[in-house]
mmCIF file of C-alpha atoms in Angstrom:
data_model
loop_
_atom_site.group_PDB
_atom_site.id
_atom_site.type_symbol
_atom_site.label_atom_id
_atom_site.label_comp_id
_atom_site.label_asym_id
_atom_site.label_seq_id
_atom_site.Cartn_x
_atom_site.Cartn_y
_atom_site.Cartn_z
ATOM 1 C CA UNK A 201 -13.681 35.712 9.489
ATOM 2 C CA UNK A 202 -11.008 34.233 11.703
ATOM 3 C CA UNK A 203 -12.301 31.454 13.961
ATOM 4 C CA UNK A 204 -11.929 32.240 17.634
ATOM 5 C CA UNK A 205 -9.570 29.793 19.380
ATOM 6 C CA UNK A 206 -11.032 27.403 21.951
ATOM 7 C CA UNK A 207 -8.067 26.237 24.072
ATOM 8 C CA UNK A 208 -8.504 22.766 25.610
ATOM 9 C CA UNK A 209 -6.249 21.246 28.241
ATOM 10 C CA UNK A 210 -6.621 17.466 27.890
ATOM 11 C CA UNK A 211 -4.973 15.398 30.640
ATOM 12 C CA UNK A 212 -4.828 11.754 29.638
ATOM 13 C CA UNK A 213 -3.184 8.572 30.867
ATOM 14 C CA UNK A 214 0.367 7.539 31.583
ATOM 15 C CA UNK A 215 0.034 4.090 30.031
ATOM 16 C CA UNK A 216 -0.367 3.455 26.318
ATOM 17 C CA UNK A 217 -3.504 1.334 26.562
ATOM 18 C CA UNK A 218 -5.471 3.802 28.669
ATOM 19 C CA UNK A 219 -4.368 6.704 26.468
ATOM 20 C CA UNK A 220 -5.598 4.914 23.340
ATOM 21 C CA UNK A 221 -8.931 4.036 24.945
ATOM 22 C CA UNK A 222 -9.572 7.711 25.773
ATOM 23 C CA UNK A 223 -8.359 9.037 22.406
ATOM 24 C CA UNK A 224 -11.854 9.072 20.908
ATOM 25 C CA UNK A 225 -12.723 12.014 23.145
ATOM 26 C CA UNK A 226 -10.094 14.123 21.394
ATOM 27 C CA UNK A 227 -11.620 13.375 17.997
ATOM 28 C CA UNK A 228 -15.073 14.115 19.384
ATOM 29 C CA UNK A 229 -13.977 17.508 20.689
ATOM 30 C CA UNK A 230 -12.065 18.315 17.482
ATOM 31 C CA UNK A 231 -15.147 17.506 15.387
ATOM 32 C CA UNK A 232 -17.650 19.301 17.618
ATOM 33 C CA UNK A 233 -15.852 22.479 18.687
ATOM 34 C CA UNK A 234 -14.817 24.985 16.003
ATOM 35 C CA UNK A 235 -11.435 26.480 16.741
ATOM 36 C CA UNK A 236 -10.438 23.748 19.207
ATOM 37 C CA UNK A 237 -6.757 24.033 20.163
ATOM 38 C CA UNK A 238 -5.297 21.181 22.179
ATOM 39 C CA UNK A 239 -2.632 21.019 24.853
ATOM 40 C CA UNK A 240 -2.370 17.319 25.684
ATOM 41 C CA UNK A 241 -0.738 15.989 28.840
ATOM 42 C CA UNK A 242 0.405 12.364 28.808
ATOM 43 C CA UNK A 243 3.050 10.060 30.221
ATOM 44 C CA UNK A 244 6.361 9.489 28.386
ATOM 45 C CA UNK A 245 5.242 6.247 26.710
ATOM 46 C CA UNK A 246 1.832 7.506 25.578
ATOM 47 C CA UNK A 247 2.790 11.049 24.524
ATOM 48 C CA UNK A 248 3.937 10.121 20.964
ATOM 49 C CA UNK A 249 0.413 8.904 20.172
ATOM 50 C CA UNK A 250 -0.807 12.506 19.909
ATOM 51 C CA UNK A 251 1.849 14.012 17.653
ATOM 52 C CA UNK A 252 -0.567 14.611 14.746
ATOM 53 C CA UNK A 253 -3.768 15.666 16.501
ATOM 54 C CA UNK A 254 -5.380 18.512 14.488
ATOM 55 C CA UNK A 255 -5.262 21.843 16.259
ATOM 56 C CA UNK A 256 -2.407 20.658 18.463
ATOM 57 C CA UNK A 257 -0.530 23.407 20.260
ATOM 58 C CA UNK A 258 1.598 21.287 22.544
ATOM 59 C CA UNK A 259 2.134 17.841 24.044
ATOM 60 C CA UNK A 260 3.344 18.009 27.637
ATOM 61 C CA UNK A 261 5.186 14.893 28.774
ATOM 62 C CA UNK A 262 4.437 14.416 32.465
ATOM 63 C CA UNK A 263 6.826 12.087 34.246
ATOM 64 C CA UNK A 264 5.896 10.854 37.695
ATOM 65 C CA UNK A 265 7.906 12.669 40.328
ATOM 66 C CA UNK A 266 8.478 12.258 44.024
ATOM 67 C CA UNK A 267 5.195 12.357 45.900
ATOM 68 C CA UNK A 268 2.785 14.496 43.903
ATOM 69 C CA UNK A 269 5.432 16.875 42.607
ATOM 70 C CA UNK A 270 4.588 16.144 38.977
ATOM 71 C CA UNK A 271 1.153 17.755 39.460
ATOM 72 C CA UNK A 272 2.651 20.948 40.844
ATOM 73 C CA UNK A 273 5.082 21.039 37.924
ATOM 74 C CA UNK A 274 2.212 20.639 35.456
ATOM 75 C CA UNK A 275 0.213 23.413 37.141
ATOM 76 C CA UNK A 276 3.205 25.704 36.810
ATOM 77 C CA UNK A 277 3.405 24.958 33.068
ATOM 78 C CA UNK A 278 -0.243 25.669 32.256
ATOM 79 C CA UNK A 279 -1.343 28.281 34.837
ATOM 80 C CA UNK A 280 -0.619 31.311 32.653
ATOM 81 C CA UNK A 281 -3.469 30.632 30.209
ATOM 82 C CA UNK A 282 -7.215 30.780 30.636
ATOM 83 C CA UNK A 283 -8.663 27.544 29.262
ATOM 84 C CA UNK A 284 -12.019 27.237 27.558
ATOM 85 C CA UNK A 285 -12.222 23.616 28.708
ATOM 86 C CA UNK A 286 -10.143 21.333 30.913
ATOM 87 C CA UNK A 287 -10.667 17.575 30.559
ATOM 88 C CA UNK A 288 -8.895 15.656 33.318
ATOM 89 C CA UNK A 289 -9.021 11.883 32.884
ATOM 90 C CA UNK A 290 -6.628 11.393 35.778
ATOM 91 C CA UNK A 291 -9.061 12.735 38.359
ATOM 92 C CA UNK A 292 -6.588 15.220 39.833
ATOM 93 C CA UNK A 293 -7.443 18.561 41.397
ATOM 94 C CA UNK A 294 -5.482 20.503 38.777
ATOM 95 C CA UNK A 295 -8.542 22.089 37.129
ATOM 96 C CA UNK A 296 -9.650 23.569 40.445
ATOM 97 C CA UNK A 297 -6.527 25.738 40.533
ATOM 98 C CA UNK A 298 -6.537 26.966 36.930
ATOM 99 C CA UNK A 299 -8.493 29.700 35.168
ATOM 100 C CA UNK A 300 -11.047 28.075 32.894
ATOM 101 C CA UNK A 301 -14.609 28.406 31.614
ATOM 102 C CA UNK A 302 -15.601 24.755 31.915
ATOM 103 C CA UNK A 303 -14.107 21.586 33.256
ATOM 104 C CA UNK A 304 -14.777 17.830 33.072
ATOM 105 C CA UNK A 305 -13.046 15.711 35.705
ATOM 106 C CA UNK A 306 -12.991 11.923 35.914
ATOM 107 C CA UNK A 307 -14.464 10.491 39.098
ATOM 108 C CA UNK A 308 -14.337 6.933 40.282
ATOM 109 C CA UNK A 309 -17.564 5.141 39.363
ATOM 110 C CA UNK A 310 -19.341 2.831 41.765
ATOM 111 C CA UNK A 311 -21.031 -0.436 40.945
ATOM 112 C CA UNK A 312 -20.113 -2.987 38.307
ATOM 113 C CA UNK A 313 -16.948 -2.383 36.269
ATOM 114 C CA UNK A 314 -17.524 -0.714 32.908
ATOM 115 C CA UNK A 315 -15.237 -0.558 29.906
ATOM 116 C CA UNK A 316 -12.628 2.203 29.945
ATOM 117 C CA UNK A 317 -14.061 3.689 26.724
ATOM 118 C CA UNK A 318 -17.439 4.094 28.418
ATOM 119 C CA UNK A 319 -15.787 5.349 31.592
ATOM 120 C CA UNK A 320 -13.912 8.029 29.639
ATOM 121 C CA UNK A 321 -17.028 9.096 27.704
ATOM 122 C CA UNK A 322 -18.920 9.684 30.942
ATOM 123 C CA UNK A 323 -16.441 12.401 31.841
ATOM 124 C CA UNK A 324 -18.093 14.445 29.051
ATOM 125 C CA UNK A 325 -21.527 13.065 29.999
ATOM 126 C CA UNK A 326 -21.735 11.073 26.769
ATOM 127 C CA UNK A 327 -23.982 8.033 27.065
ATOM 128 C CA UNK A 328 -25.217 5.437 24.615
ATOM 129 C CA UNK A 329 -22.601 5.432 21.875
ATOM 130 C CA UNK A 330 -19.220 6.473 23.318
ATOM 131 C CA UNK A 331 -16.551 7.789 20.920
ATOM 132 C CA UNK A 332 -14.383 4.933 19.702
ATOM 133 C CA UNK A 333 -10.602 5.173 20.079
ATOM 134 C CA UNK A 334 -8.993 7.112 17.243
ATOM 135 C CA UNK A 335 -5.394 8.004 16.461
ATOM 136 C CA UNK A 336 -4.308 10.602 13.915
ATOM 137 C CA UNK A 337 -1.495 9.986 11.428
ATOM 138 C CA UNK A 338 -0.187 11.861 8.415
ATOM 139 C CA UNK A 339 -0.072 10.534 4.835
ATOM 140 C CA UNK A 340 3.708 10.400 5.231
ATOM 141 C CA UNK A 341 3.441 8.012 8.175
ATOM 142 C CA UNK A 342 1.076 5.750 6.241
ATOM 143 C CA UNK A 343 3.362 5.815 3.198
ATOM 144 C CA UNK A 344 6.322 4.762 5.365
ATOM 145 C CA UNK A 345 4.310 1.880 6.822
ATOM 146 C CA UNK A 346 3.220 0.746 3.369
ATOM 147 C CA UNK A 347 6.824 0.793 2.222
ATOM 148 C CA UNK A 348 7.818 -1.446 5.132
ATOM 149 C CA UNK A 349 5.067 -3.911 4.257
ATOM 150 C CA UNK A 350 5.730 -3.913 0.515
ATOM 151 C CA UNK A 351 6.642 -7.204 -1.140
ATOM 152 C CA UNK A 352 9.627 -7.734 -3.374
ATOM 153 C CA UNK A 353 9.078 -7.730 -7.151
ATOM 154 C CA UNK A 354 7.402 -10.937 -8.211
ATOM 155 C CA UNK A 355 6.168 -11.866 -4.745
ATOM 156 C CA UNK A 356 2.486 -12.191 -3.858
ATOM 157 C CA UNK A 357 1.539 -10.308 -0.715
ATOM 158 C CA UNK A 358 -1.391 -12.399 0.468
ATOM 159 C CA UNK A 359 -3.186 -11.826 3.788
ATOM 160 C CA UNK A 360 -1.324 -10.231 6.693
ATOM 161 C CA UNK A 361 -1.452 -11.715 10.202
ATOM 162 C CA UNK A 362 -0.107 -9.357 12.879
ATOM 163 C CA UNK A 363 0.987 -10.524 16.322
ATOM 164 C CA UNK A 364 1.954 -8.695 19.504
ATOM 165 C CA UNK A 365 3.432 -11.359 21.792
ATOM 166 C CA UNK A 366 4.725 -8.996 24.508
ATOM 167 C CA UNK A 367 3.142 -7.220 27.476
ATOM 168 C CA UNK A 368 4.228 -5.149 30.460
ATOM 169 C CA UNK A 369 4.186 -8.073 32.897
ATOM 170 C CA UNK A 370 5.167 -11.732 32.579
ATOM 171 C CA UNK A 371 1.806 -12.777 34.073
ATOM 172 C CA UNK A 372 -0.064 -11.509 31.000
ATOM 173 C CA UNK A 373 2.219 -13.061 28.370
ATOM 174 C CA UNK A 374 0.989 -16.088 26.431
ATOM 175 C CA UNK A 375 3.864 -18.563 25.772
ATOM 176 C CA UNK A 376 5.743 -17.577 22.623
ATOM 177 C CA UNK A 377 5.670 -21.109 21.221
ATOM 178 C CA UNK A 378 1.873 -20.942 21.205
ATOM 179 C CA UNK A 379 1.966 -17.784 19.140
ATOM 180 C CA UNK A 380 4.163 -19.712 16.695
ATOM 181 C CA UNK A 381 1.770 -22.667 16.584
ATOM 182 C CA UNK A 382 -1.205 -20.359 16.100
ATOM 183 C CA UNK A 383 0.448 -18.501 13.222
ATOM 184 C CA UNK A 384 1.322 -21.787 11.508
ATOM 185 C CA UNK A 385 -2.277 -22.999 11.700
ATOM 186 C CA UNK A 386 -3.745 -19.741 10.422
ATOM 187 C CA UNK A 387 -1.179 -19.145 7.663
ATOM 188 C CA UNK A 388 -0.756 -22.809 6.685
ATOM 189 C CA UNK A 389 -2.238 -24.405 3.550
ATOM 190 C CA UNK A 390 -5.554 -25.185 5.268
ATOM 191 C CA UNK A 391 -5.754 -21.989 7.298
ATOM 192 C CA UNK A 392 -8.067 -19.021 6.695
ATOM 193 C CA UNK A 393 -5.022 -16.822 5.916
ATOM 194 C CA UNK A 394 -3.246 -19.397 3.773
ATOM 195 C CA UNK A 395 -0.270 -18.080 1.836
ATOM 196 C CA UNK A 396 -0.131 -14.911 3.902
ATOM 197 C CA UNK A 397 2.646 -13.199 5.836
ATOM 198 C CA UNK A 398 3.337 -12.706 9.521
ATOM 199 C CA UNK A 399 3.913 -9.221 10.964
ATOM 200 C CA UNK A 400 5.541 -9.118 14.423
ATOM 201 C CA UNK A 401 5.373 -5.937 16.487
ATOM 202 C CA UNK A 402 6.797 -5.019 19.876
ATOM 203 C CA UNK A 403 9.084 -2.691 21.758
ATOM 204 C CA UNK A 404 12.907 -2.489 21.698
ATOM 205 C CA UNK A 405 13.143 -4.763 24.728
ATOM 206 C CA UNK A 406 11.103 -7.555 23.082
ATOM 207 C CA UNK A 407 13.572 -8.534 20.347
ATOM 208 C CA UNK A 408 14.938 -11.683 21.976
ATOM 209 C CA UNK A 409 11.525 -12.834 23.145
ATOM 210 C CA UNK A 410 10.047 -12.936 19.618
ATOM 211 C CA UNK A 411 12.978 -14.836 18.111
ATOM 212 C CA UNK A 412 11.231 -18.210 18.370
ATOM 213 C CA UNK A 413 8.172 -16.833 16.597
ATOM 214 C CA UNK A 414 10.305 -15.326 13.837
ATOM 215 C CA UNK A 415 12.304 -18.546 13.344
ATOM 216 C CA UNK A 416 9.123 -20.639 13.123
ATOM 217 C CA UNK A 417 7.800 -18.548 10.239
ATOM 218 C CA UNK A 418 8.118 -19.544 6.619
ATOM 219 C CA UNK A 419 11.245 -18.185 4.982
ATOM 220 C CA UNK A 420 10.604 -14.808 3.416
ATOM 221 C CA UNK A 421 7.069 -14.615 4.825
ATOM 222 C CA UNK A 422 7.822 -12.783 8.082
ATOM 223 C CA UNK A 423 8.118 -9.041 8.667
ATOM 224 C CA UNK A 424 9.691 -8.454 12.066
ATOM 225 C CA UNK A 425 9.341 -4.806 13.073
ATOM 226 C CA UNK A 426 9.966 -5.410 16.770
ATOM 227 C CA UNK A 427 11.692 -2.359 18.170
ATOM 228 C CA UNK A 428 12.027 -0.807 14.700
ATOM 229 C CA UNK A 429 8.977 1.463 14.470
ATOM 230 C CA UNK A 430 7.280 4.030 16.690
ATOM 231 C CA UNK A 431 3.702 3.684 17.916
ATOM 232 C CA UNK A 432 2.036 5.630 15.107
ATOM 233 C CA UNK A 433 3.943 3.762 12.401
ATOM 234 C CA UNK A 434 2.893 0.504 14.062
ATOM 235 C CA UNK A 435 -0.691 1.817 13.978
ATOM 236 C CA UNK A 436 -0.349 2.563 10.255
ATOM 237 C CA UNK A 437 1.011 -0.950 9.635
ATOM 238 C CA UNK A 438 -1.865 -2.499 11.566
ATOM 239 C CA UNK A 439 -4.376 -0.678 9.357
ATOM 240 C CA UNK A 440 -3.191 -3.000 6.574
ATOM 241 C CA UNK A 441 -3.430 -6.233 8.617
ATOM 242 C CA UNK A 442 -6.218 -8.787 8.187
ATOM 243 C CA UNK A 443 -6.032 -9.989 11.791
ATOM 244 C CA UNK A 444 -4.172 -9.133 14.999
ATOM 245 C CA UNK A 445 -3.569 -11.517 17.889
ATOM 246 C CA UNK A 446 -1.870 -10.260 21.021
ATOM 247 C CA UNK A 447 -1.740 -10.169 24.796
ATOM 248 C CA UNK A 448 -3.666 -7.563 26.761
ATOM 249 C CA UNK A 449 -1.394 -4.590 26.083
ATOM 250 C CA UNK A 450 -1.196 -1.127 24.590
ATOM 251 C CA UNK A 451 -0.426 -2.652 21.196
ATOM 252 C CA UNK A 452 -3.653 -4.655 21.331
ATOM 253 C CA UNK A 453 -5.625 -1.429 21.823
ATOM 254 C CA UNK A 454 -3.702 0.262 18.998
ATOM 255 C CA UNK A 455 -4.652 -2.618 16.695
ATOM 256 C CA UNK A 456 -8.334 -2.321 17.583
ATOM 257 C CA UNK A 457 -8.213 1.466 17.118
ATOM 258 C CA UNK A 458 -6.774 0.874 13.642
ATOM 259 C CA UNK A 459 -9.911 -1.071 12.741
ATOM 260 C CA UNK A 460 -8.008 -4.358 12.521
ATOM 261 C CA UNK A 461 -9.979 -7.473 13.500
ATOM 262 C CA UNK A 462 -8.434 -8.111 16.900
ATOM 263 C CA UNK A 463 -8.129 -11.086 19.243
ATOM 264 C CA UNK A 464 -7.048 -10.022 22.746
ATOM 265 C CA UNK A 465 -5.671 -12.718 25.061
ATOM 266 C CA UNK A 466 -6.717 -12.356 28.690
ATOM 267 C CA UNK A 467 -5.903 -14.034 31.982
ATOM 268 C CA UNK A 468 -5.020 -11.981 35.058
ATOM 269 C CA UNK A 469 -6.684 -8.803 33.784
ATOM 270 C CA UNK A 470 -10.291 -7.699 33.442
ATOM 271 C CA UNK A 471 -11.759 -7.869 29.952
ATOM 272 C CA UNK A 472 -14.854 -6.055 31.212
ATOM 273 C CA UNK A 473 -12.684 -2.932 31.420
ATOM 274 C CA UNK A 474 -9.872 -3.633 28.954
ATOM 275 C CA UNK A 475 -11.233 -5.805 26.134
ATOM 276 C CA UNK A 476 -10.260 -4.537 22.660
ATOM 277 C CA UNK A 477 -12.931 -2.051 21.542
ATOM 278 C CA UNK A 478 -14.677 -2.338 18.209
ATOM 279 C CA UNK A 479 -17.206 -4.371 16.225
ATOM 280 C CA UNK A 480 -14.649 -6.953 15.099
ATOM 281 C CA UNK A 481 -12.800 -7.617 18.316
ATOM 282 C CA UNK A 482 -12.825 -10.529 20.727
ATOM 283 C CA UNK A 483 -11.451 -11.087 24.227
ATOM 284 C CA UNK A 484 -10.344 -14.693 24.706
ATOM 285 C CA UNK A 485 -9.388 -16.323 27.986
ATOM 286 C CA UNK A 486 -8.647 -19.826 29.249
ATOM 287 C CA UNK A 487 -10.692 -21.823 31.765
ATOM 288 C CA UNK A 488 -9.909 -19.565 34.768
ATOM 289 C CA UNK A 489 -11.768 -16.397 35.665
ATOM 290 C CA UNK A 490 -10.090 -13.227 36.922
ATOM 291 C CA UNK A 491 -11.239 -14.058 40.462
ATOM 292 C CA UNK A 492 -9.451 -17.400 40.252
ATOM 293 C CA UNK A 493 -6.223 -15.643 39.270
ATOM 294 C CA UNK A 494 -6.649 -13.237 42.167
ATOM 295 C CA UNK A 495 -7.029 -16.181 44.545
ATOM 296 C CA UNK A 496 -3.457 -17.341 43.816
ATOM 297 C CA UNK A 497 -1.919 -13.895 43.164
ATOM 298 C CA UNK A 498 -3.986 -11.320 45.103
ATOM 299 C CA UNK A 499 -1.798 -8.341 44.210
ATOM 300 C CA UNK A 500 -1.162 -9.455 40.614
ATOM 301 C CA UNK A 501 2.525 -8.905 41.191
ATOM 302 C CA UNK A 502 4.122 -12.331 41.204
ATOM 303 C CA UNK A 503 6.357 -13.569 38.384
ATOM 304 C CA UNK A 504 3.942 -16.337 37.458
ATOM 305 C CA UNK A 505 3.109 -17.282 33.869
ATOM 306 C CA UNK A 506 -0.630 -17.132 34.404
ATOM 307 C CA UNK A 507 -1.467 -17.538 30.705
ATOM 308 C CA UNK A 508 -0.195 -21.115 30.370
ATOM 309 C CA UNK A 509 -3.672 -22.647 30.591
ATOM 310 C CA UNK A 510 -4.971 -20.890 27.463
ATOM 311 C CA UNK A 511 -4.845 -23.538 24.680
ATOM 312 C CA UNK A 512 -3.819 -22.863 21.098
ATOM 313 C CA UNK A 513 -7.048 -24.493 19.900
ATOM 314 C CA UNK A 514 -9.149 -21.909 21.749
ATOM 315 C CA UNK A 515 -7.316 -18.992 20.133
ATOM 316 C CA UNK A 516 -7.369 -20.534 16.647
ATOM 317 C CA UNK A 517 -11.095 -21.237 16.939
ATOM 318 C CA UNK A 518 -11.792 -17.657 18.008
ATOM 319 C CA UNK A 519 -9.642 -16.285 15.164
ATOM 320 C CA UNK A 520 -11.431 -18.370 12.533
ATOM 321 C CA UNK A 521 -14.841 -17.353 13.856
ATOM 322 C CA UNK A 522 -13.890 -13.669 13.845
ATOM 323 C CA UNK A 523 -12.581 -13.856 10.280
ATOM 324 C CA UNK A 524 -15.872 -15.454 9.196
ATOM 325 C CA UNK A 525 -17.796 -12.631 10.880
ATOM 326 C CA UNK A 526 -15.654 -10.059 9.073
ATOM 327 C CA UNK A 527 -16.183 -11.786 5.745
ATOM 328 C CA UNK A 528 -19.955 -11.982 6.261
ATOM 329 C CA UNK A 529 -20.125 -8.298 7.160
ATOM 330 C CA UNK A 530 -18.169 -7.288 4.073
ATOM 331 C CA UNK A 531 -20.310 -9.408 1.785
ATOM 332 C CA UNK A 532 -23.628 -8.235 3.260
ATOM 333 C CA UNK A 533 -25.535 -5.669 1.158
ATOM 334 C CA UNK A 534 -24.778 -2.196 2.441
ATOM 335 C CA UNK A 535 -28.228 -0.707 1.698
ATOM 336 C CA UNK A 536 -31.659 -2.317 1.628
ATOM 337 C CA UNK A 537 -33.735 -0.438 -0.950
ATOM 338 C CA UNK A 538 -37.411 0.297 -0.309
ATOM 339 C CA UNK A 539 -40.126 -1.253 -2.435
ATOM 340 C CA UNK A 540 -40.700 0.833 -5.622
ATOM 341 C CA UNK A 541 -44.359 1.539 -4.785
ATOM 342 C CA UNK A 542 -43.806 2.416 -1.168
ATOM 343 C CA UNK A 543 -44.772 6.015 -0.411
ATOM 344 C CA UNK A 544 -42.286 7.266 2.108
ATOM 345 C CA UNK A 545 -42.245 10.809 3.342
ATOM 346 C CA UNK A 546 -38.786 12.364 3.002
ATOM 347 C CA UNK A 547 -37.025 12.562 6.314
ATOM 348 C CA UNK A 548 -35.548 15.864 7.406
ATOM 349 C CA UNK A 549 -32.109 15.391 8.848
ATOM 350 C CA UNK A 550 -31.763 16.896 12.324
ATOM 351 C CA UNK A 551 -29.355 19.726 12.898
ATOM 352 C CA UNK A 552 -26.025 18.471 14.250
ATOM 353 C CA UNK A 553 -25.697 19.075 17.976
ATOM 354 C CA UNK A 554 -22.795 21.249 18.968
ATOM 355 C CA UNK A 555 -21.110 19.970 22.081
ATOM 356 C CA UNK A 556 -21.084 22.302 25.048
ATOM 357 C CA UNK A 557 -19.402 20.624 28.030
ATOM 358 C CA UNK A 558 -21.212 21.183 31.297
ATOM 359 C CA UNK A 559 -19.465 22.477 34.354
ATOM 360 C CA UNK A 560 -18.950 19.604 36.756
ATOM 361 C CA UNK A 561 -18.928 20.851 40.296
ATOM 362 C CA UNK A 562 -16.532 19.309 42.794
ATOM 363 C CA UNK A 563 -17.804 17.591 45.914
ATOM 364 C CA UNK A 564 -18.699 19.966 48.799
ATOM 365 C CA UNK A 565 -15.695 20.955 50.824
ATOM 366 C CA UNK A 566 -15.008 23.273 53.782
ATOM 367 C CA UNK A 567 -15.112 27.007 53.175
ATOM 368 C CA UNK A 568 -11.382 27.218 53.767
ATOM 369 C CA UNK A 569 -10.891 25.246 50.571
ATOM 370 C CA UNK A 570 -13.269 27.284 48.435
ATOM 371 C CA UNK A 571 -12.505 27.400 44.725
ATOM 372 C CA UNK A 572 -10.260 30.191 43.506
ATOM 373 C CA UNK A 573 -12.042 32.942 41.610
ATOM 374 C CA UNK A 574 -11.269 32.745 37.853
ATOM 375 C CA UNK A 575 -9.974 36.302 37.738
ATOM 376 C CA UNK A 576 -7.292 35.684 40.296
ATOM 377 C CA UNK A 577 -4.107 33.782 39.611
ATOM 378 C CA UNK A 578 -3.522 31.185 42.348
ATOM 379 C CA UNK A 579 -0.153 31.155 44.067
ATOM 380 C CA UNK A 580 1.580 27.998 45.272
ATOM 381 C CA UNK A 581 1.951 27.405 48.989
ATOM 382 C CA UNK A 582 5.303 28.664 50.323
ATOM 383 C CA UNK A 583 6.037 25.167 51.568
ATOM 384 C CA UNK A 584 5.849 23.770 48.040
ATOM 385 C CA UNK A 585 2.473 22.057 48.547
ATOM 386 C CA UNK A 586 1.225 20.094 45.564
ATOM 387 C CA UNK A 587 -2.166 19.255 44.098
ATOM 388 C CA UNK A 588 -3.649 16.064 45.448
ATOM 389 C CA UNK A 589 -5.533 13.517 43.351
ATOM 390 C CA UNK A 590 -9.232 13.650 44.138
ATOM 391 C CA UNK A 591 -9.939 10.221 42.676
ATOM 392 C CA UNK A 592 -6.846 8.057 42.306
ATOM 393 C CA UNK A 593 -7.086 4.918 40.213
ATOM 394 C CA UNK A 594 -7.584 1.658 42.085
ATOM 395 C CA UNK A 595 -6.235 -0.464 39.236
ATOM 396 C CA UNK A 596 -3.149 -2.483 40.007
ATOM 397 C CA UNK A 597 0.050 -1.092 38.419
ATOM 398 C CA UNK A 598 0.529 -4.376 36.566
ATOM 399 C CA UNK A 599 -2.713 -3.830 34.716
ATOM 400 C CA UNK A 600 -3.468 -1.120 32.227
ATOM 401 C CA UNK A 601 -4.717 1.197 34.969
ATOM 402 C CA UNK A 602 -3.109 4.574 35.236
ATOM 403 C CA UNK A 603 -1.338 5.257 38.526
ATOM 404 C CA UNK A 604 -0.934 8.801 39.761
#
């Protein structure tokens, strides 16, 4: 019997980091809903992350337009279909003007900041154990990455230390010479990754910045892929790394999603919301808190190298401790067997719960703005009116927050 299609419109972030942190919801829906078919909306930088999602019908690249014109353009692209579910992580009003059975819309949470993974999971009312970030790749992508990391005949591969020394703002960039010093201590004769290689990753615009790090590496022991691979190939490469160290950036979140032990370097950004997610990840900062950074740069917009007070010793210490934790976890016995004479009743496994998203009602509004009946097809205002965000992000553009 042919499985009935369950079309899902999934509106995710503009920025790479936010898109990665919400990617676990896609895997959750794909695993839980038979026949799930995805149309994913993302910004130009993040869109390539979703090229291999199972059940993918389309990736819509949404570029920010003048005013809110990009929302009207999106509505015009997706209004002809009735959706089984609309997930809107941007908090826009788009779902209110589309035919759908169910919807889940992000709303700004009050109280103490929570991690973006938890924040995204709450859109689907998932509490307790939120879906971890997950990116899909094909065997061909992994094979290409493995080819790029392959050693020459006769060479010993050794451990692989990956570094991402770039970020989207100078204020979040740790000095490049400190990356070089850190790599030398970790890969040196007395380091925990002794005899290993250095993998450098970054965008096309980061080539000159990483030159000092590349030159400080041992001859023949550096793989510089800066600007040479796309995001999913970088993800596949990071799956082979023993450790990643990088600034708070999209690449840091890609490394954590790959399952790589990850050290994220923080200063003028909030690790409570943007720390790398996973059991073997650490957020490391210098002596100053985020509030102290805000005191000297309230808008987080000045061209100040805020990360200069984070010492190499602090990062090296954190890296060594994380590697020890990883080693201990791998060496620990996986299963503790019961005593031979213990009488234990067999446990019946519960039936897996099939996810059925609840309808999230919008806040009360005047009768003049009543929701359009599903059977009718809404028409745009003659004046070219656009859909307004109902809950715009308050994160500063310099951070990983997703502006409208």
